[in-house]
Short mmCIF file of C-alpha atoms in Angstrom, two decimals:
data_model
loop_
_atom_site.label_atom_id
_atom_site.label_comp_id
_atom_site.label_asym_id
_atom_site.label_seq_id
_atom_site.Cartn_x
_atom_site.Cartn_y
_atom_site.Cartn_z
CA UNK A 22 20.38 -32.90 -34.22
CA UNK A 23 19.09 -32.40 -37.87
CA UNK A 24 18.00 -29.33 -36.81
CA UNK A 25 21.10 -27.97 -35.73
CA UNK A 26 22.85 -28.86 -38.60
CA UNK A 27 20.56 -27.26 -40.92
CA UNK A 28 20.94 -24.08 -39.19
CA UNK A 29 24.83 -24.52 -39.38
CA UNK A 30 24.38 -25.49 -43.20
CA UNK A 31 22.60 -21.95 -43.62
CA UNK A 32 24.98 -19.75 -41.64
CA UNK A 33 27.89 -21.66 -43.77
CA UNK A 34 25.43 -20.68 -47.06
CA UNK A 35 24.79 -17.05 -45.74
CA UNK A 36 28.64 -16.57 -45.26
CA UNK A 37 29.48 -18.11 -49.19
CA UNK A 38 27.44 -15.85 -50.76
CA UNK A 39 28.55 -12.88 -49.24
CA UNK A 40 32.36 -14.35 -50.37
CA UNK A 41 30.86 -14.49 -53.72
CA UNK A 42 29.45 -10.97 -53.79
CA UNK A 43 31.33 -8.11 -55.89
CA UNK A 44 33.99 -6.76 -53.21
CA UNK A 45 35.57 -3.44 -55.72
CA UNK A 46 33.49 -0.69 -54.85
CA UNK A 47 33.92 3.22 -56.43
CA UNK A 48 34.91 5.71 -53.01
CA UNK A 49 33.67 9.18 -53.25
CA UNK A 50 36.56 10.21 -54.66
CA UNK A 51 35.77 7.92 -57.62
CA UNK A 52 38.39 5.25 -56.87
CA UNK A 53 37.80 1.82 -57.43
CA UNK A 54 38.63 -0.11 -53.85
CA UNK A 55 38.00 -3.43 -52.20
CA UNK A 56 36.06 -1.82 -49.10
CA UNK A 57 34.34 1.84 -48.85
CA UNK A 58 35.44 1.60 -45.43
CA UNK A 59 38.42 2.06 -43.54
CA UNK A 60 40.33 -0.79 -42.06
CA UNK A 61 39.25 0.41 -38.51
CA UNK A 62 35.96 1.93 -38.13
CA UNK A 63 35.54 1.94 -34.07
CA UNK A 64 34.36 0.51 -30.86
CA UNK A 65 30.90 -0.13 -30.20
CA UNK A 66 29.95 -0.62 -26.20
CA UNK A 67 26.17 -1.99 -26.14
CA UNK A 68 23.90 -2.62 -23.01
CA UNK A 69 21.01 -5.98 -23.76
CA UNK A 70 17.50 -4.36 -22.08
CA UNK A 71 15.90 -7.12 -23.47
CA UNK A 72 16.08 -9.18 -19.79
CA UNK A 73 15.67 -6.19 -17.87
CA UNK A 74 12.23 -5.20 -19.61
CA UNK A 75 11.11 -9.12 -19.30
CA UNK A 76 11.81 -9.11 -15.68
CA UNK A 77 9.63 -5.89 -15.43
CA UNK A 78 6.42 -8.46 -17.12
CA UNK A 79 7.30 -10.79 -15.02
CA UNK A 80 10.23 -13.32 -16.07
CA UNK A 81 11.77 -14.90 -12.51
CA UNK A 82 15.03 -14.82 -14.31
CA UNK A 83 17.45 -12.58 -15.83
CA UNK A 84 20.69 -11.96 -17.91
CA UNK A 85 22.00 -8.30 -17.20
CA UNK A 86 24.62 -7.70 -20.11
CA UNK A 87 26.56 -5.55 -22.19
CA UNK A 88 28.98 -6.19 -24.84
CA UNK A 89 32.06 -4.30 -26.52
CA UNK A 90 33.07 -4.64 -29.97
CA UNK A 91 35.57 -3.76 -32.67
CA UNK A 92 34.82 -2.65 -36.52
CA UNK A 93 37.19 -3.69 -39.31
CA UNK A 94 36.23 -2.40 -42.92
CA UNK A 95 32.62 -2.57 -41.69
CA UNK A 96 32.52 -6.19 -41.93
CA UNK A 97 34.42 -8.22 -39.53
CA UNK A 98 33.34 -7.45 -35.97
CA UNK A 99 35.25 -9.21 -32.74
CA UNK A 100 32.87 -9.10 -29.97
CA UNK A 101 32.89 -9.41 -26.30
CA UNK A 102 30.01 -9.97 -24.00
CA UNK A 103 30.21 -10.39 -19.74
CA UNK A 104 27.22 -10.14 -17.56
CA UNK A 105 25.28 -11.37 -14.60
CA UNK A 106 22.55 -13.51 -13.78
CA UNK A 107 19.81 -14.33 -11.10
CA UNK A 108 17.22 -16.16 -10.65
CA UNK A 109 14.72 -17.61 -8.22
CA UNK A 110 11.73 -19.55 -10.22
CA UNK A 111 9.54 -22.40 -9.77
CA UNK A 112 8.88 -24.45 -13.04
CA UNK A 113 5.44 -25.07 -14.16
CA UNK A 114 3.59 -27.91 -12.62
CA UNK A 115 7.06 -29.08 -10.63
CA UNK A 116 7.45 -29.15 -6.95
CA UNK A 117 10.12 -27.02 -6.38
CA UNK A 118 11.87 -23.71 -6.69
CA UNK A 119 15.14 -23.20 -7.97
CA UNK A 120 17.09 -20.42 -7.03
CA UNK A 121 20.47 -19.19 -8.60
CA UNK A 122 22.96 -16.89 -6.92
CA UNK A 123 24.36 -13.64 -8.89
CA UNK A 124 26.63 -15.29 -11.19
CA UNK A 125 28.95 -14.05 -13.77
CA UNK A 126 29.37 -15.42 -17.52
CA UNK A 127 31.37 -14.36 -20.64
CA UNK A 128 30.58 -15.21 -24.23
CA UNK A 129 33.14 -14.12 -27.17
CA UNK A 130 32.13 -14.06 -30.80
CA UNK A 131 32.28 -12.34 -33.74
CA UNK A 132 29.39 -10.84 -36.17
CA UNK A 133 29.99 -10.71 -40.14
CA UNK A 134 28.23 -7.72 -41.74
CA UNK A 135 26.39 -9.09 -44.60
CA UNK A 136 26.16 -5.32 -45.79
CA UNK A 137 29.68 -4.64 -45.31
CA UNK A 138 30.05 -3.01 -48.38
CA UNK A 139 26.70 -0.59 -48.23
CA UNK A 140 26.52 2.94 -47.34
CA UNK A 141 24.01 2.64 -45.12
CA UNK A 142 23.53 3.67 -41.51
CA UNK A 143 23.53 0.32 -39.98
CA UNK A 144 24.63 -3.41 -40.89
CA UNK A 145 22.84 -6.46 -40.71
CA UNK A 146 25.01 -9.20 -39.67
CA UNK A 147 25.15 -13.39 -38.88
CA UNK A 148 27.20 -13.79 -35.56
CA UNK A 149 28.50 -16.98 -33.70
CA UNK A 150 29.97 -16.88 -30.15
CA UNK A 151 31.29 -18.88 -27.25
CA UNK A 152 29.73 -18.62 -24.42
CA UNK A 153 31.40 -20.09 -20.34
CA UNK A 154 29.44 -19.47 -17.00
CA UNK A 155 30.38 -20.82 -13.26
CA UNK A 156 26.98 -20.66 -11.40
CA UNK A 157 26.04 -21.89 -7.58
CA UNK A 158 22.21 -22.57 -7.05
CA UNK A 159 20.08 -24.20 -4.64
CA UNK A 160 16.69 -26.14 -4.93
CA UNK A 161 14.37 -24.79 -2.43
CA UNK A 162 10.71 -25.83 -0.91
CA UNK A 163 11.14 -29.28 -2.10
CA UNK A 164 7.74 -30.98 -1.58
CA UNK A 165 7.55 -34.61 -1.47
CA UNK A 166 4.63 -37.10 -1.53
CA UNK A 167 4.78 -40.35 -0.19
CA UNK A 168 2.16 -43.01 -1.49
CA UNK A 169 3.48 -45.59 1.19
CA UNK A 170 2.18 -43.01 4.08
CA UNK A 171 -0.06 -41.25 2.65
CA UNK A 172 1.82 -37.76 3.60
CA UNK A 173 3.26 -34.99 2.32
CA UNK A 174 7.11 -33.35 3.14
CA UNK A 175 7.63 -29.71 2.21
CA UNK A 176 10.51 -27.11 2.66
CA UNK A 177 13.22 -29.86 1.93
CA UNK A 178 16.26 -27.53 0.46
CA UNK A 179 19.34 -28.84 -1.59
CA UNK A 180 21.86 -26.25 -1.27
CA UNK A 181 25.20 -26.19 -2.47
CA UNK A 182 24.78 -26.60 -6.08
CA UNK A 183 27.69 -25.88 -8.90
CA UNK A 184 27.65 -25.96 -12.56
CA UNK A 185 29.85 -24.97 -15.03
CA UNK A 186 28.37 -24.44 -18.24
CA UNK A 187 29.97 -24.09 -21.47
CA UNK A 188 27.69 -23.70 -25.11
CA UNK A 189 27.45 -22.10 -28.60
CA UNK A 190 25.20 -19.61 -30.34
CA UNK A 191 24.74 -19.39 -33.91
CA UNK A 192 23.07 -15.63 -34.70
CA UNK A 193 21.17 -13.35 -37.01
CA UNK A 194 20.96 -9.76 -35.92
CA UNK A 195 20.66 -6.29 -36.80
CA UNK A 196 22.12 -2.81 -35.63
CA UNK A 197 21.63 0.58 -36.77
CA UNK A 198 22.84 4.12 -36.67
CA UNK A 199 20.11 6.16 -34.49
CA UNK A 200 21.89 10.00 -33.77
CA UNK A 201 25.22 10.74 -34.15
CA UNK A 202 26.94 7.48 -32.80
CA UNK A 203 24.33 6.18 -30.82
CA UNK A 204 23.13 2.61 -31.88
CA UNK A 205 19.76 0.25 -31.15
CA UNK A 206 19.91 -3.48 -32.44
CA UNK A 207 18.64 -6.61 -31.37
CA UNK A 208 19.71 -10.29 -32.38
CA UNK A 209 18.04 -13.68 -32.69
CA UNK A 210 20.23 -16.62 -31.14
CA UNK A 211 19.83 -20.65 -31.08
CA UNK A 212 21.96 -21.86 -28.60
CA UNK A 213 23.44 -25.48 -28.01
CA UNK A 214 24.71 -26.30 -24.74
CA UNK A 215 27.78 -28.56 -24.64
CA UNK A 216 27.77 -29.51 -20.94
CA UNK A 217 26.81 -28.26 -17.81
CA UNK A 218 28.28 -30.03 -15.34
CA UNK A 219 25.79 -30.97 -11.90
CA UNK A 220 25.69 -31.73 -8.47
CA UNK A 221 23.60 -35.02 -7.92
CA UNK A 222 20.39 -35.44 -9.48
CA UNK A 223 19.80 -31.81 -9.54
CA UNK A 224 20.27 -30.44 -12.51
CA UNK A 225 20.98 -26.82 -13.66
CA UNK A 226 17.87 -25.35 -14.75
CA UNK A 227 18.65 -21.72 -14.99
CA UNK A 228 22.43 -21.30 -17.11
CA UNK A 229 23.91 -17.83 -16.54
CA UNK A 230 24.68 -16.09 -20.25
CA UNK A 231 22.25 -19.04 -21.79
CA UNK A 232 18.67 -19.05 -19.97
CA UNK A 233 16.50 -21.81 -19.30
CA UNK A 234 17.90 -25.64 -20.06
CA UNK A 235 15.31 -26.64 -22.03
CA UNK A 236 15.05 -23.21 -24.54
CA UNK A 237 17.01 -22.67 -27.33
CA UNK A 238 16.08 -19.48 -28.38
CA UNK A 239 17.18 -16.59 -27.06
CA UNK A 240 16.45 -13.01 -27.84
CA UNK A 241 18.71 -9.52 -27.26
CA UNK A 242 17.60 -5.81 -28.26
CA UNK A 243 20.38 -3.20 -27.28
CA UNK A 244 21.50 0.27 -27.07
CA UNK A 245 24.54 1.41 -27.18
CA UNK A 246 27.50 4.14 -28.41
CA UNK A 247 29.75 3.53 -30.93
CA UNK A 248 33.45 5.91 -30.99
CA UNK A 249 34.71 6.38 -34.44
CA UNK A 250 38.04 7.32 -35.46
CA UNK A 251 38.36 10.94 -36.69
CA UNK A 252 38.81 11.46 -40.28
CA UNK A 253 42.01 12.27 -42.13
CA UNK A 254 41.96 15.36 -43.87
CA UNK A 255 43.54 15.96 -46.88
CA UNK A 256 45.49 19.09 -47.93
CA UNK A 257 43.63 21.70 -49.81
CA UNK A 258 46.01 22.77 -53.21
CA UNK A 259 45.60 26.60 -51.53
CA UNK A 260 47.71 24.99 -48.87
CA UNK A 261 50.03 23.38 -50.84
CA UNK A 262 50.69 26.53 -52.93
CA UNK A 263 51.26 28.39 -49.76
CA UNK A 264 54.61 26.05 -48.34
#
């Protein structure tokens, strides 16, 4: 618990100073402003390979993702992420397998670009979100040993499992410009879980859109396109002489 207020403490610390930081800026045009960028700056529609490239080495599990956001003076940035999970894993040193059916979650969020007011090519931004999955699973090749007989049951299945899940993620990330619109990024993300609800004694192990129960820390590295409103043009004064 101490922990997870300290992390809230800094996010809440990370967000005052950038509050406190000098907001007039000079445009190119040598204007003094509040923000070098426009009000609306574009979508962004990212894909997380993170998952996919961890199932390729091996992880049992996966969250297949992608995410569409919203740019407003380059610093406030309404997100939305949906995607898909599977899974079919036995745990270390436990005598079963648990296996979750394709299962759909949806987190929404926004990021805060600490470098809002920085022409640079990228931002690096803190992020929270909300995150709400409805997931079926099954524990398979239940094995069993009984002291009293001295024997052993195996294949036992409990099917029929249902969760929903709903948690929070508190984020540091960072995203940049890598040709002409097209982005990379990845984020760092502690998660708390709220409440997953079970079926029994079984317990979710696997969460759709948060990972493994007992894991925290999450990890996302994407690519993705951002669309930009075209530019306004301004008249030249060789137009305006020739109206």
């Amino acid at each position: 618990m101490r922990r997870k207020i300290n992390l809230i403490l800094l996010l809440v610390a990370l967000f005052s100073l950038s509050a406190e930081a000098k907001r007039t800026v000079v445009n190119e045009q040598g204007d003094t402003v509040k923000y070098l960028y426009p009000k609306f700056n574009g979508i962004t529609v990212n894909v997380d390979l993170f998952s996919p490239l961890s199932n390729v080495f091996g992880q049992k599990y996966g969250n297949y993702e992608m995410s569409l956001d919203a740019g407003f003076y380059n610093r406030f940035y309404p997100i939305y992420e949906v995607g898909v999970c599977y899974g079919n894993d036995t745990p270390n040193d436990y005598n079963y397998t648990y296996h979750v059916e394709p299962s759909f979650y949806n987190r929404i969020g926004l990021n805060y670009n600490i470098m809002y007011n920085k022409n640079i090519p990228g931002m690096l931004f803190v992020g929270l979100r909300y995150g709400l999955s409805v997931a079926k699973y099954d524990i398979r090749n239940v094995s069993i040993n009984s002291s009293y007989w001295d024997d052993q049951q195996t294949g036992l299945t409990i099917n029929g499992g249902r969760s929903v899940a709903h948690w929070g993620e508190i984020l540091l990330g960072l995203q940049m410009n890598a040709y002409r619109g097209f982005m990379i990024g990845w984020s760092v993300r502690y998660k708390i879980l709220f409440a997953a609800s079970q079926n029994g004694n079984a317990k979710p192990w696997i969460i759709p859109g948060f990972g493994k129960r007992n894991n925290p820390l999450g990890v996302t590295f994407t690519v993705g396109y951002r669309i930009t409103p075209k530019k306004k043009t301004l008249p030249s004064v060789a137009d305006e002489t020739d109206k």
